[in-house]
Amino acid sequence: MDFSQVLAEKTDTILDKWVTAVRKDRRIESADDLSYTAVKDHIPNVLQAMVTVLSKSQDNDVQSIVTASFQHGAIRAEQGYDPAEIAREYHLLRTVIFDALQADLLKGTPVDIIRSMRLVDAIIDEAIARCFKSYVEQRLRELQQLQSSLTLHNEELTRLISANQEYLSQLAHELKHPLTSIIGYSDLFLRQQRRKTEIKDNSANLEHIERVLRNGRQLLHLINDVLELSRYEAGQIKLQLAPTDVRELINNVCEMLEPLAAGKSLKVVVDCDRAPKELITDPFQCQQIVTNLISNAIRYTESGTVIIMCQVLDKERCAIAVCDTGIGIASENQAQIFEPYFRVSSSDRPYLPDSTGLGLAIVSRLVKLLQGTINLVSEVRVGSTFTVILPLQIES
């Protein structure tokens, strides 16, 4: 029996069942926000190559498997998958293929059955190996880009520290842990790569890369926040006024942050029915304000809803409010919440590890730059509402 023909006829069914299995598997969270096409990716090419390899009348199409798996690995890296999720995908693919072929395999001779099962296993194993190789290469490219970006920031950071000694000790404390991790894991990974013998523990190798990237991104985020605050304090931010569609701006920010909310099963509600048609403001700085407030609301809310409202107050002003059902802020801390490096913590709820204590400080300064005001209403374990009041038109 020609099992390659059977596989070719059932390819579409296998793809549908595999995508369904991937979506249902809670160990593959990165697929939750992807479309059917994005989840499917280059797996059809892998299946087509498998059909060719199983065929007794055609030469083994190993190159097609290599190409498809390389492309799949690079795409999964860009989509934010981790190695365990990729391995799980291929495990499900193997299971779905054997389930689909089981009835037909049982009709063949023992020799044909063993041959086909060995070939399918070998093809899946080769696809996993090639996929992981391209995944590592993609992560290495990200690491190189991150290194270049950190290098470019180094001179500016040095200037900042020299000019602003007041925050030096706090800044050094914040940089110490992620920077130490980056140096340690980078050194370990580079020493491994320099070895001539093949590295057998590929999973541990991938984990090293992931940790370097994670800590590097955290460090870069902190540096960017420090530089943004520094530019404001030095009066280097120049407003670029333009007519701004505030509804579109809020919707764009919510769309950008939707995966973050979806990852925590939070409901995001946007109410801009009474928003002004446009503001004469700096759209980039306004977007920075909205982005920081909404991302903060999502990060500090474990369950419930985040509501974003915008409405005209009078002929000269409008209000943008971000409400959440998060952890809330105690009254004794509310006066300090907009100060640089201040983070709310307690014995039973420490601050988030990726918090820099600069987000709200930047927001308050940008609001002032846009000739507006910001206020906070909050209750512990109930939630917080940040309201930004901006002029409809900034005075020159």
Coordinates of N, CA and C in Angstrom, one line a residue, residues 69-197:
S69 N 11.2 23.7 7.6 CA 11.4 23.8 9.1 C 12.2 25.0 9.5
F70 N 13.2 25.4 8.6 CA 13.9 26.6 8.9 C 13.0 27.8 8.9
Q71 N 12.1 27.9 8.0 CA 11.2 29.0 7.9 C 10.2 29.0 9.1
H72 N 9.8 27.8 9.5 CA 8.8 27.7 10.6 C 9.5 28.2 11.9
G73 N 10.8 27.7 12.1 CA 11.5 28.1 13.3 C 11.7 29.6 13.4
A74 N 12.0 30.3 12.3 CA 12.3 31.7 12.3 C 11.0 32.5 12.6
I75 N 9.9 32.0 12.0 CA 8.6 32.7 12.2 C 8.1 32.5 13.7
R76 N 8.3 31.3 14.2 CA 7.9 31.1 15.6 C 8.7 32.0 16.6
A77 N 10.0 32.2 16.3 CA 10.8 33.1 17.1 C 10.2 34.5 17.1
E78 N 9.9 35.0 15.9 CA 9.3 36.3 15.8 C 7.9 36.4 16.5
Q79 N 7.2 35.3 16.5 CA 5.9 35.3 17.1 C 5.9 35.2 18.6
G80 N 7.1 35.0 19.2 CA 7.3 34.9 20.6 C 7.2 33.6 21.3
Y81 N 7.2 32.5 20.5 CA 7.2 31.2 21.0 C 8.4 30.9 21.8
D82 N 8.3 30.0 22.8 CA 9.5 29.5 23.5 C 9.7 28.1 23.0
P83 N 10.9 27.5 23.2 CA 11.3 26.2 22.7 C 10.3 25.1 23.0
A84 N 9.8 25.1 24.3 CA 8.9 24.1 24.7 C 7.6 24.1 23.9
E85 N 7.1 25.3 23.5 CA 5.9 25.4 22.7 C 6.1 24.8 21.3
I86 N 7.3 25.0 20.7 CA 7.6 24.5 19.4 C 7.7 23.0 19.5
A87 N 8.3 22.5 20.5 CA 8.4 21.0 20.6 C 7.1 20.4 20.8
R88 N 6.2 21.1 21.6 CA 4.9 20.6 21.8 C 4.1 20.6 20.5
E89 N 4.2 21.6 19.7 CA 3.6 21.6 18.4 C 3.9 20.4 17.5
Y90 N 5.2 20.0 17.5 CA 5.6 18.9 16.7 C 5.1 17.6 17.3
H91 N 5.1 17.5 18.6 CA 4.5 16.3 19.3 C 3.1 16.1 18.9
L92 N 2.3 17.2 18.9 CA 0.9 17.1 18.5 C 0.8 16.7 17.0
L93 N 1.7 17.2 16.1 CA 1.7 16.9 14.7 C 1.9 15.4 14.5
R94 N 2.9 14.9 15.2 CA 3.2 13.4 15.2 C 1.9 12.6 15.6
T95 N 1.3 13.0 16.7 CA 0.1 12.3 17.2 C -1.1 12.4 16.1
V96 N -1.3 13.6 15.6 CA -2.4 13.7 14.6 C -2.2 12.9 13.4
I97 N -0.9 12.9 12.9 CA -0.6 12.1 11.7 C -0.8 10.6 11.9
F98 N -0.4 10.1 13.0 CA -0.6 8.6 13.3 C -2.0 8.3 13.5
D99 N -2.8 9.2 14.1 CA -4.2 9.0 14.3 C -4.9 8.9 12.9
A100 N -4.5 9.8 12.0 CA -5.1 9.9 10.7 C -4.8 8.6 9.9
L101 N -3.6 8.1 10.0 CA -3.1 7.0 9.2 C -3.4 5.6 9.8
Q102 N -3.8 5.6 11.1 CA -3.9 4.3 11.8 C -4.7 3.3 11.1
A103 N -5.9 3.6 10.6 CA -6.7 2.6 10.0 C -6.1 2.1 8.7
D104 N -5.5 3.0 7.9 CA -4.8 2.5 6.7 C -3.5 1.7 7.0
L105 N -2.8 2.1 8.0 CA -1.6 1.4 8.3 C -1.9 0.0 8.7
L106 N -3.0 -0.3 9.4 CA -3.3 -1.6 9.8 C -3.6 -2.5 8.6
K107 N -3.9 -2.0 7.5 CA -4.2 -2.8 6.3 C -3.0 -3.2 5.6
G108 N -1.8 -2.6 5.9 CA -0.6 -2.9 5.2 C 0.1 -4.1 5.8
T109 N 1.2 -4.5 5.1 CA 2.1 -5.6 5.7 C 2.9 -5.0 6.8
P110 N 3.4 -5.9 7.7 CA 4.2 -5.5 8.8 C 5.4 -4.7 8.4
V111 N 6.0 -5.1 7.3 CA 7.2 -4.4 6.7 C 6.8 -3.0 6.3
D112 N 5.7 -2.8 5.6 CA 5.3 -1.5 5.2 C 4.9 -0.6 6.4
I113 N 4.3 -1.2 7.4 CA 3.9 -0.4 8.6 C 5.1 0.1 9.3
I114 N 6.1 -0.8 9.5 CA 7.3 -0.4 10.2 C 8.1 0.6 9.4
R115 N 8.2 0.4 8.1 CA 8.9 1.4 7.3 C 8.2 2.8 7.4
S116 N 6.9 2.8 7.2 CA 6.2 4.1 7.2 C 6.3 4.8 8.6
M117 N 6.2 4.0 9.7 CA 6.2 4.7 11.0 C 7.6 5.2 11.3
R118 N 8.7 4.4 10.8 CA 10.0 4.9 11.0 C 10.3 6.2 10.2
L119 N 9.8 6.2 9.0 CA 10.0 7.4 8.2 C 9.3 8.6 8.7
V120 N 8.0 8.5 9.2 CA 7.3 9.6 9.8 C 8.1 10.1 11.0
D121 N 8.5 9.2 11.9 CA 9.3 9.6 13.1 C 10.6 10.3 12.7
A122 N 11.3 9.8 11.7 CA 12.5 10.4 11.3 C 12.3 11.8 10.7
I123 N 11.2 11.9 9.9 CA 10.9 13.2 9.3 C 10.6 14.3 10.4
I124 N 9.8 13.9 11.3 CA 9.4 14.8 12.4 C 10.6 15.2 13.2
D125 N 11.5 14.2 13.5 CA 12.7 14.5 14.3 C 13.6 15.5 13.5
E126 N 13.7 15.2 12.2 CA 14.6 16.1 11.4 C 13.9 17.5 11.3
A127 N 12.6 17.6 11.2 CA 12.0 18.9 11.2 C 12.2 19.7 12.5
I128 N 12.1 18.9 13.6 CA 12.3 19.6 14.9 C 13.7 20.1 15.0
A129 N 14.7 19.3 14.6 CA 16.1 19.7 14.7 C 16.3 21.0 13.8
R130 N 15.8 21.0 12.6 CA 16.0 22.1 11.7 C 15.3 23.4 12.2
C131 N 14.1 23.1 12.7 CA 13.3 24.2 13.3 C 14.0 24.9 14.4
F132 N 14.5 24.1 15.4 CA 15.2 24.6 16.5 C 16.5 25.4 16.1
K133 N 17.2 24.9 15.1 CA 18.4 25.5 14.6 C 18.1 26.9 14.1
S134 N 17.0 27.1 13.3 CA 16.7 28.4 12.8 C 16.1 29.3 13.9
Y135 N 15.4 28.7 14.9 CA 15.0 29.4 16.0 C 16.1 30.0 16.8
V136 N 17.2 29.2 17.0 CA 18.4 29.7 17.7 C 19.0 30.9 16.9
E137 N 19.1 30.7 15.6 CA 19.7 31.7 14.8 C 18.9 33.0 14.8
Q138 N 17.6 32.9 14.8 CA 16.8 34.1 14.9 C 17.0 34.8 16.3
R139 N 17.1 34.0 17.3 CA 17.3 34.6 18.7 C 18.7 35.2 18.7
L140 N 19.7 34.6 18.1 CA 21.0 35.2 18.1 C 21.0 36.6 17.3
R141 N 20.2 36.6 16.2 CA 20.1 37.9 15.5 C 19.5 39.0 16.4
E142 N 18.4 38.6 17.2 CA 17.8 39.5 18.1 C 18.8 40.0 19.2
L143 N 19.6 39.0 19.6 CA 20.6 39.3 20.7 C 21.7 40.3 20.1
Q144 N 22.1 40.1 18.9 CA 23.0 41.0 18.3 C 22.5 42.4 18.1
Q145 N 21.2 42.5 17.7 CA 20.5 43.8 17.6 C 20.4 44.4 19.0
L146 N 20.1 43.6 20.0 CA 20.0 44.2 21.4 C 21.3 44.7 21.8
Q147 N 22.4 44.0 21.5 CA 23.7 44.4 21.9 C 24.1 45.7 21.2
S148 N 23.7 45.8 20.0 CA 24.0 47.1 19.2 C 23.3 48.2 19.9
S149 N 22.0 48.0 20.2 CA 21.2 49.1 20.8 C 21.7 49.5 22.2
L150 N 22.2 48.5 23.0 CA 22.7 48.8 24.3 C 24.0 49.6 24.1
T151 N 24.8 49.2 23.1 CA 26.1 49.9 22.9 C 25.8 51.4 22.5
L152 N 24.8 51.6 21.7 CA 24.5 53.0 21.3 C 24.0 53.8 22.5
H153 N 23.3 53.2 23.5 CA 22.8 53.9 24.6 C 23.9 54.1 25.7
N154 N 25.0 53.4 25.6 CA 26.0 53.5 26.6 C 26.6 54.9 26.8
E155 N 26.9 55.5 25.7 CA 27.5 56.9 25.8 C 26.5 57.8 26.4
E156 N 25.2 57.7 26.0 CA 24.2 58.6 26.5 C 24.0 58.4 28.0
L157 N 24.0 57.1 28.4 CA 23.8 56.7 29.8 C 25.0 57.2 30.7
T158 N 26.2 57.2 30.2 CA 27.3 57.7 30.9 C 27.2 59.2 31.1
R159 N 26.8 59.9 30.1 CA 26.5 61.3 30.2 C 25.5 61.6 31.3
L160 N 24.4 60.8 31.2 CA 23.3 61.0 32.2 C 23.7 60.8 33.6
I161 N 24.5 59.8 33.9 CA 25.0 59.5 35.2 C 25.9 60.6 35.7
S162 N 26.7 61.1 34.8 CA 27.6 62.2 35.2 C 26.9 63.5 35.6
A163 N 25.8 63.7 34.8 CA 25.0 65.0 35.0 C 24.0 64.9 36.1
N164 N 23.7 63.6 36.5 CA 22.5 63.5 37.5 C 22.9 62.5 38.6
Q165 N 23.9 62.9 39.4 CA 24.4 62.1 40.5 C 23.3 61.7 41.5
E166 N 22.3 62.5 41.6 CA 21.2 62.2 42.6 C 20.6 60.8 42.5
Y167 N 20.5 60.3 41.3 CA 19.8 59.1 41.1 C 20.9 57.9 40.8
L168 N 22.1 58.2 41.0 CA 23.2 57.3 40.6 C 23.0 56.0 41.4
S169 N 22.9 56.1 42.7 CA 22.8 54.8 43.5 C 21.6 54.0 43.2
Q170 N 20.5 54.7 43.0 CA 19.2 53.9 42.6 C 19.4 53.3 41.3
L171 N 19.9 54.1 40.3 CA 20.1 53.5 39.0 C 21.0 52.4 38.9
A172 N 22.1 52.5 39.7 CA 23.1 51.4 39.7 C 22.5 50.1 40.3
H173 N 21.6 50.3 41.3 CA 20.9 49.1 41.9 C 20.0 48.5 40.9
E174 N 19.3 49.3 40.2 CA 18.3 48.7 39.2 C 19.1 48.0 38.1
L175 N 20.2 48.5 37.7 CA 21.0 47.9 36.5 C 21.8 46.7 36.9
K176 N 22.0 46.5 38.2 CA 23.0 45.5 38.7 C 22.5 44.1 38.3
H177 N 21.3 43.7 38.7 CA 20.9 42.3 38.5 C 20.7 41.9 37.0
P178 N 19.9 42.7 36.2 CA 19.8 42.3 34.8 C 21.2 42.3 34.1
L179 N 22.0 43.3 34.4 CA 23.3 43.4 33.7 C 24.2 42.3 34.1
T180 N 24.2 41.9 35.4 CA 25.0 40.7 35.8 C 24.6 39.5 35.1
S181 N 23.2 39.3 35.0 CA 22.7 38.1 34.3 C 23.1 38.1 32.8
I182 N 23.0 39.3 32.1 CA 23.4 39.3 30.7 C 24.8 39.0 30.5
I183 N 25.7 39.5 31.4 CA 27.1 39.2 31.2 C 27.4 37.7 31.5
G184 N 26.8 37.2 32.5 CA 27.0 35.8 32.9 C 26.6 34.8 31.8
Y185 N 25.3 35.0 31.4 CA 24.8 34.0 30.4 C 25.4 34.3 29.0
S186 N 25.7 35.5 28.7 CA 26.4 35.7 27.4 C 27.8 35.1 27.4
D187 N 28.5 35.2 28.5 CA 29.8 34.6 28.6 C 29.7 33.0 28.5
L188 N 28.7 32.5 29.2 CA 28.5 31.0 29.1 C 28.2 30.6 27.7
F189 N 27.3 31.3 27.1 CA 26.9 30.9 25.7 C 28.0 31.0 24.7
L190 N 28.8 32.1 24.8 CA 29.9 32.3 23.9 C 30.9 31.2 24.1
R191 N 31.2 30.8 25.4 CA 32.2 29.8 25.6 C 31.7 28.4 25.0
Q192 N 30.4 28.2 25.1 CA 29.9 27.0 24.5 C 30.0 27.0 23.0
Q193 N 29.7 28.1 22.4 CA 29.8 28.2 21.0 C 31.2 28.0 20.4
R194 N 32.2 28.4 21.3 CA 33.6 28.3 20.8 C 34.1 26.8 20.9
R195 N 33.4 26.0 21.6 CA 33.8 24.6 21.7 C 33.7 23.9 20.3
K196 N 34.6 23.1 20.0 CA 34.6 22.4 18.7 C 33.6 21.2 18.7
T197 N 33.4 20.6 19.9 CA 32.5 19.5 19.9 C 31.1 20.0 19.9

